[in-house]
Amino acid sequence: MKTAAMTSVYRSRTVIGLLALVALAAGVVAMAPRSVAAQTAAKAPTAIGISVPADAQLGQSILLQARLVDARGTGIPGVDVQFTSPATFLNTSGDMVIADAMTDSHGLAAAQYEVRRTGKLTVKAVFAGSDRYAPAKISAPLAVSGDRQLYVQDAGVKIPGLNATSTQQTSGWPHWVLSGWPIAAVLLIVWSLYGVAVFFMSQIVGAGEQPGEGAP
Amino acid sequence: MIIDLRRCDGCQSQNKPPLCTAACIEGHFVPDPMQWIEVYEPDLHGGGSQFVPTPCQQCQNAPCTNVCPVGATFATPEGVVLIDQERCIGCRICMAACPYDRRFFNWGDPPVPPEAMAMKYMPEHQTPAIKGTVMKCDFCPDMAGAGRLPYCAQACPNHAIYYGDLEEGIATNGDQVVDVNHFLAANAAYRLKEELGTEPRVFYIPGYGQKVGRSPFKRGRLATIWPWKKVAKGSETWTR
Amino acid sequence: MDAVTDRAWGVRLEDRALAPLSKTSWRYWVWIASLLVVIGWALFAYSYQLRHGLIVTGMRDRISWGMYILTFVFFIGISHAGTLLSAILRVFKARWQLSVTRMAEFITVVALMVGGLFPLIDMGRPDRILNLVWYGRWQSPLMWDVFAVLTYLCGSTIYLYLPLIPDFALCRDRLGPWAPAWKRWFFTAAAAGWTGTPRQRKALDRAMTVMMIVIIPVAVSVHTVISWIFAMTLRVPFNSTVFGAYFVAGAIFSGVAAIILLMAVLRKLMHLEEFITITQFRALGFVLGGMALVMVYFNLSEYVTSGYKMEAGVAFHFHDIMTGYLAPLFWFYIVGGLFVPVLIMALPWTRNIRGIVVAAGLVLAAMWIERYLIVVSGFRVPLMAYSARPYAPSWVEWSIFGGAAALFLLIISVFAKVFPMISVWEVMEHRGPEEVEVPAPATVTAPPRRVPVPVARSVETGSPQ
């Protein structure tokens, strides 16, 4: 049987419980990730376009361009756009960052990229998003062909006649002979002079007196 | 190689001696006390220190290759500097010439485990070590041939060591793939003793282990150990 | 001096010069035996090293060159004795050096032979020495050393042999009928048929002129090239352009000291006091003092220019040699090796034979120490973030060094028994005209006339017996 006092106790408990629930809900809402709240409320949608040449030569420096716009098509200035390309090396695959650039007042980001792999590559433009804007990405194909040695080990100075052969013709001599000639020349001169001295020395042998001849 | 020093803490967080060095020792049967990749701890301005894993720098203008009288040290077409221990005469002028302290001499019978003695020696896989000759880090050419990363790169728990190709311009640390030119430029990479003109092929991204939570003032790493229980008969170790 | 006393002087010269070739005292055999003992011990030490590897030395990864290489540099340095004296002074027609030129040339040849052993001793794999022939790279400073030392050795041997020809002829002619057949064969063959004819004189003159001129640039380039095994590296104390000239100066300096010491010893043992006088000691002493000043200049050059700038590593190097680990050796070298010899030559009461010999001894020891300082202090400077390690030669290294010094002395001692250690014909020939008293005519008023008379040459007139 519920007395009036007990009803008031139940009512106050319910009120307290409801209050607690509201507080809890408010706390949950307050702690919830902003983006969730923002997504549902504040993050503006964006769109990104990419422009890369359809094909390129190995070693060529190409221009990568991307344009980031908001929902109304206005360019978004001053944000970071990365250009990536999937690659595999030694059994590890991933998207590697090949360039990054900041968008200008028109939302255009541009960067130079020296192509170093051949084949059918993919280039992506990626906007990682910000507080206000949603992330966006887009990809485009890039066909690279060519056959060039890009990395040239080039330490030192090339001196003609010593360690640099003319690019016009390759002489038949091996490299070490060509640039070894200074040392060989010095040794040849010195040992020839020794030979001259030995020659003079040999003249002594035959030019002596025979025993019995008088001394002059 | 690109070594991201923002991710190297000398394995302090692992509470072990540096794992790169340990893996190299195990994989190559590196004689005690050589450390082909050695984690130095130079001081930083302001009082802290950083850890710098230092393999052979595989210089493009390698002083060691320039001075060897018999061509026992040579650069392969891929650019790796190797040593033919069957040609080396042990004159050690290469050790005088190397400015990075990266060459090691087998002063006595090399303290390697007995199983290493049974392997066939080749310059790409310097096992077993030969007494009276020089050896060093070789960038694990046998691993690259098999499509795997060098031992040190595989072993690093923080994936701080990238190994790549300067022609294709790609490198990987086993976890991520990076474009070499962009990675080096965007992170202001540098090389050791640049002013000497050796043109090393190992690049460093400045840091002190901050990305794995190390404070620069937390000094000290554990000393490297060689895990052999038994060594080749008659061999004994020496101090470097 | 009249013709009689002059002839007596010539006889004495010959007798004293050739005496060791025919008479040997028991003391000589004791000396040889003790040298052989030292060499034997060194051979044992080397075989121990061959068995166990270079771990038996004090060298390690961070100080990978030590006593062997520094002693190599030291001996090649001493070898410049002969070139300086024999060639340079001969070119300048300095007559006083003729009595010591033979000893100097011997020092050159023997020092090159002994010094040339050390790179072999230092090798980790001496069994692969022929790789230098099959796979040698001319771009390597060590190959330059091989070429240079072999060329210099060959040139010095020719240059040693040429002036020996007339003296071999003298020995051949002086052999009595009881001399053993092998001696007769040896001296006859070595004398190459020399009888002193004008044609032969001319041929000898020409040959010696050619060699004397060629050997000077060869000697300069040898020690320059030796210095380049250090100067072609990127280590802080070695990375200096002055090394070539510095080493050549040091070589001449230590070579002169070696001559003075050998000269003093042989003068005593062979009783050559009349022919090697205070003149030779003073002249060489002044060369020693002069070269000491040159070395002071070079040391100042090095230390002032690098010390002013204090590039990385230089501070450690300076501290190491001047106030630290190597300081006692450094200051002995500077004071005892450079300033004391200058002082000895400058002060009249020390400028005598004893003082000059003391100076030479100090210089020889100091120059070995200087090579030690160059090599060890160079390797001590840390290249990366590690602490410098100490170096101390082991008993093996000391034994082999002792054995090499003993070998040097042994070869010189053996040569002193086989070859005349003083160039008899040159000393006689270049003594110059002596004045001779001509007896006065009957009238008392005219004083005796003095007439120059050429010196008798025993080779031509037949040897007095």
PDB file of N, CA and C in Angstrom, chain B residues 122-151:
ATOM      1  N   MET B 122      81.298 -16.687 -49.185  1.00  0.00           N
ATOM      2  CA  MET B 122      81.280 -15.837 -50.377  1.00  0.00           C
ATOM      3  C   MET B 122      81.154 -14.385 -49.916  1.00  0.00           C
ATOM      4  N   PRO B 123      81.629 -13.450 -50.728  1.00  0.00           N
ATOM      5  CA  PRO B 123      81.599 -12.044 -50.273  1.00  0.00           C
ATOM      6  C   PRO B 123      80.200 -11.549 -49.938  1.00  0.00           C
ATOM      7  N   GLU B 124      79.164 -12.126 -50.588  1.00  0.00           N
ATOM      8  CA  GLU B 124      77.812 -11.670 -50.291  1.00  0.00           C
ATOM      9  C   GLU B 124      77.305 -12.243 -48.983  1.00  0.00           C
ATOM     10  N   HIS B 125      78.009 -13.218 -48.466  1.00  0.00           N
ATOM     11  CA  HIS B 125      77.557 -13.831 -47.218  1.00  0.00           C
ATOM     12  C   HIS B 125      78.816 -14.216 -46.458  1.00  0.00           C
ATOM     13  N   GLN B 126      79.305 -13.274 -45.625  1.00  0.00           N
ATOM     14  CA  GLN B 126      80.655 -13.389 -45.082  1.00  0.00           C
ATOM     15  C   GLN B 126      80.741 -14.382 -43.929  1.00  0.00           C
ATOM     16  N   THR B 127      80.397 -15.615 -44.201  1.00  0.00           N
ATOM     17  CA  THR B 127      80.463 -16.632 -43.165  1.00  0.00           C
ATOM     18  C   THR B 127      81.129 -17.858 -43.740  1.00  0.00           C
ATOM     19  N   PRO B 128      82.127 -18.478 -43.092  1.00  0.00           N
ATOM     20  CA  PRO B 128      82.668 -17.995 -41.829  1.00  0.00           C
ATOM     21  C   PRO B 128      83.696 -16.883 -42.029  1.00  0.00           C
ATOM     22  N   ALA B 129      83.900 -16.104 -41.007  1.00  0.00           N
ATOM     23  CA  ALA B 129      84.904 -15.051 -41.056  1.00  0.00           C
ATOM     24  C   ALA B 129      86.279 -15.689 -41.194  1.00  0.00           C
ATOM     25  N   ILE B 130      87.183 -15.022 -41.875  1.00  0.00           N
ATOM     26  CA  ILE B 130      88.499 -15.590 -42.144  1.00  0.00           C
ATOM     27  C   ILE B 130      89.540 -14.801 -41.355  1.00  0.00           C
ATOM     28  N   LYS B 131      90.360 -15.499 -40.619  1.00  0.00           N
ATOM     29  CA  LYS B 131      91.368 -14.848 -39.781  1.00  0.00           C
ATOM     30  C   LYS B 131      92.304 -13.999 -40.627  1.00  0.00           C
ATOM     31  N   GLY B 132      92.676 -12.842 -40.123  1.00  0.00           N
ATOM     32  CA  GLY B 132      93.653 -12.002 -40.811  1.00  0.00           C
ATOM     33  C   GLY B 132      93.085 -11.190 -41.944  1.00  0.00           C
ATOM     34  N   THR B 133      91.726 -11.082 -42.005  1.00  0.00           N
ATOM     35  CA  THR B 133      91.131 -10.256 -43.054  1.00  0.00           C
ATOM     36  C   THR B 133      90.124  -9.295 -42.434  1.00  0.00           C
ATOM     37  N   VAL B 134      89.657  -8.374 -43.261  1.00  0.00           N
ATOM     38  CA  VAL B 134      88.753  -7.327 -42.804  1.00  0.00           C
ATOM     39  C   VAL B 134      87.324  -7.704 -43.165  1.00  0.00           C
ATOM     40  N   MET B 135      86.356  -7.286 -42.342  1.00  0.00           N
ATOM     41  CA  MET B 135      84.961  -7.470 -42.721  1.00  0.00           C
ATOM     42  C   MET B 135      84.122  -6.299 -42.231  1.00  0.00           C
ATOM     43  N   LYS B 136      82.861  -6.224 -42.719  1.00  0.00           N
ATOM     44  CA  LYS B 136      81.984  -5.124 -42.344  1.00  0.00           C
ATOM     45  C   LYS B 136      80.568  -5.419 -42.790  1.00  0.00           C
ATOM     46  N   CYS B 137      79.669  -4.509 -42.469  1.00  0.00           N
ATOM     47  CA  CYS B 137      78.287  -4.594 -42.937  1.00  0.00           C
ATOM     48  C   CYS B 137      78.262  -4.598 -44.460  1.00  0.00           C
ATOM     49  N   ASP B 138      77.418  -5.465 -45.026  1.00  0.00           N
ATOM     50  CA  ASP B 138      77.366  -5.562 -46.484  1.00  0.00           C
ATOM     51  C   ASP B 138      75.974  -5.291 -47.035  1.00  0.00           C
ATOM     52  N   PHE B 139      75.067  -4.713 -46.235  1.00  0.00           N
ATOM     53  CA  PHE B 139      73.692  -4.442 -46.669  1.00  0.00           C
ATOM     54  C   PHE B 139      72.967  -5.721 -47.062  1.00  0.00           C
ATOM     55  N   CYS B 140      73.424  -6.852 -46.551  1.00  0.00           N
ATOM     56  CA  CYS B 140      72.767  -8.135 -46.781  1.00  0.00           C
ATOM     57  C   CYS B 140      72.383  -8.375 -48.240  1.00  0.00           C
ATOM     58  N   PRO B 141      73.331  -8.458 -49.158  1.00  0.00           N
ATOM     59  CA  PRO B 141      72.944  -8.645 -50.568  1.00  0.00           C
ATOM     60  C   PRO B 141      72.251  -9.983 -50.803  1.00  0.00           C
ATOM     61  N   ASP B 142      72.558 -10.978 -49.969  1.00  0.00           N
ATOM     62  CA  ASP B 142      71.884 -12.262 -50.162  1.00  0.00           C
ATOM     63  C   ASP B 142      70.403 -12.148 -49.809  1.00  0.00           C
ATOM     64  N   MET B 143      70.057 -11.300 -48.848  1.00  0.00           N
ATOM     65  CA  MET B 143      68.656 -11.094 -48.478  1.00  0.00           C
ATOM     66  C   MET B 143      67.918 -10.346 -49.568  1.00  0.00           C
ATOM     67  N   ALA B 144      68.570  -9.305 -50.099  1.00  0.00           N
ATOM     68  CA  ALA B 144      67.909  -8.521 -51.145  1.00  0.00           C
ATOM     69  C   ALA B 144      67.605  -9.403 -52.332  1.00  0.00           C
ATOM     70  N   GLY B 145      68.545 -10.290 -52.634  1.00  0.00           N
ATOM     71  CA  GLY B 145      68.335 -11.212 -53.744  1.00  0.00           C
ATOM     72  C   GLY B 145      67.125 -12.094 -53.525  1.00  0.00           C
ATOM     73  N   ALA B 146      66.851 -12.429 -52.256  1.00  0.00           N
ATOM     74  CA  ALA B 146      65.711 -13.280 -51.943  1.00  0.00           C
ATOM     75  C   ALA B 146      64.453 -12.469 -51.687  1.00  0.00           C
ATOM     76  N   GLY B 147      64.510 -11.155 -51.914  1.00  0.00           N
ATOM     77  CA  GLY B 147      63.325 -10.324 -51.753  1.00  0.00           C
ATOM     78  C   GLY B 147      63.001  -9.994 -50.313  1.00  0.00           C
ATOM     79  N   ARG B 148      64.057  -9.963 -49.476  1.00  0.00           N
ATOM     80  CA  ARG B 148      63.788  -9.648 -48.071  1.00  0.00           C
ATOM     81  C   ARG B 148      64.659  -8.490 -47.637  1.00  0.00           C
ATOM     82  N   LEU B 149      64.199  -7.863 -46.556  1.00  0.00           N
ATOM     83  CA  LEU B 149      64.955  -6.734 -46.013  1.00  0.00           C
ATOM     84  C   LEU B 149      66.177  -7.236 -45.265  1.00  0.00           C
ATOM     85  N   PRO B 150      67.191  -6.365 -45.108  1.00  0.00           N
ATOM     86  CA  PRO B 150      68.341  -6.748 -44.281  1.00  0.00           C
ATOM     87  C   PRO B 150      67.898  -7.104 -42.869  1.00  0.00           C
ATOM     88  N   TYR B 151      68.734  -7.872 -42.180  1.00  0.00           N
ATOM     89  CA  TYR B 151      68.398  -8.328 -40.835  1.00  0.00           C
ATOM     90  C   TYR B 151      68.043  -7.178 -39.900  1.00  0.00           C
TER      91      TYR B 151
END
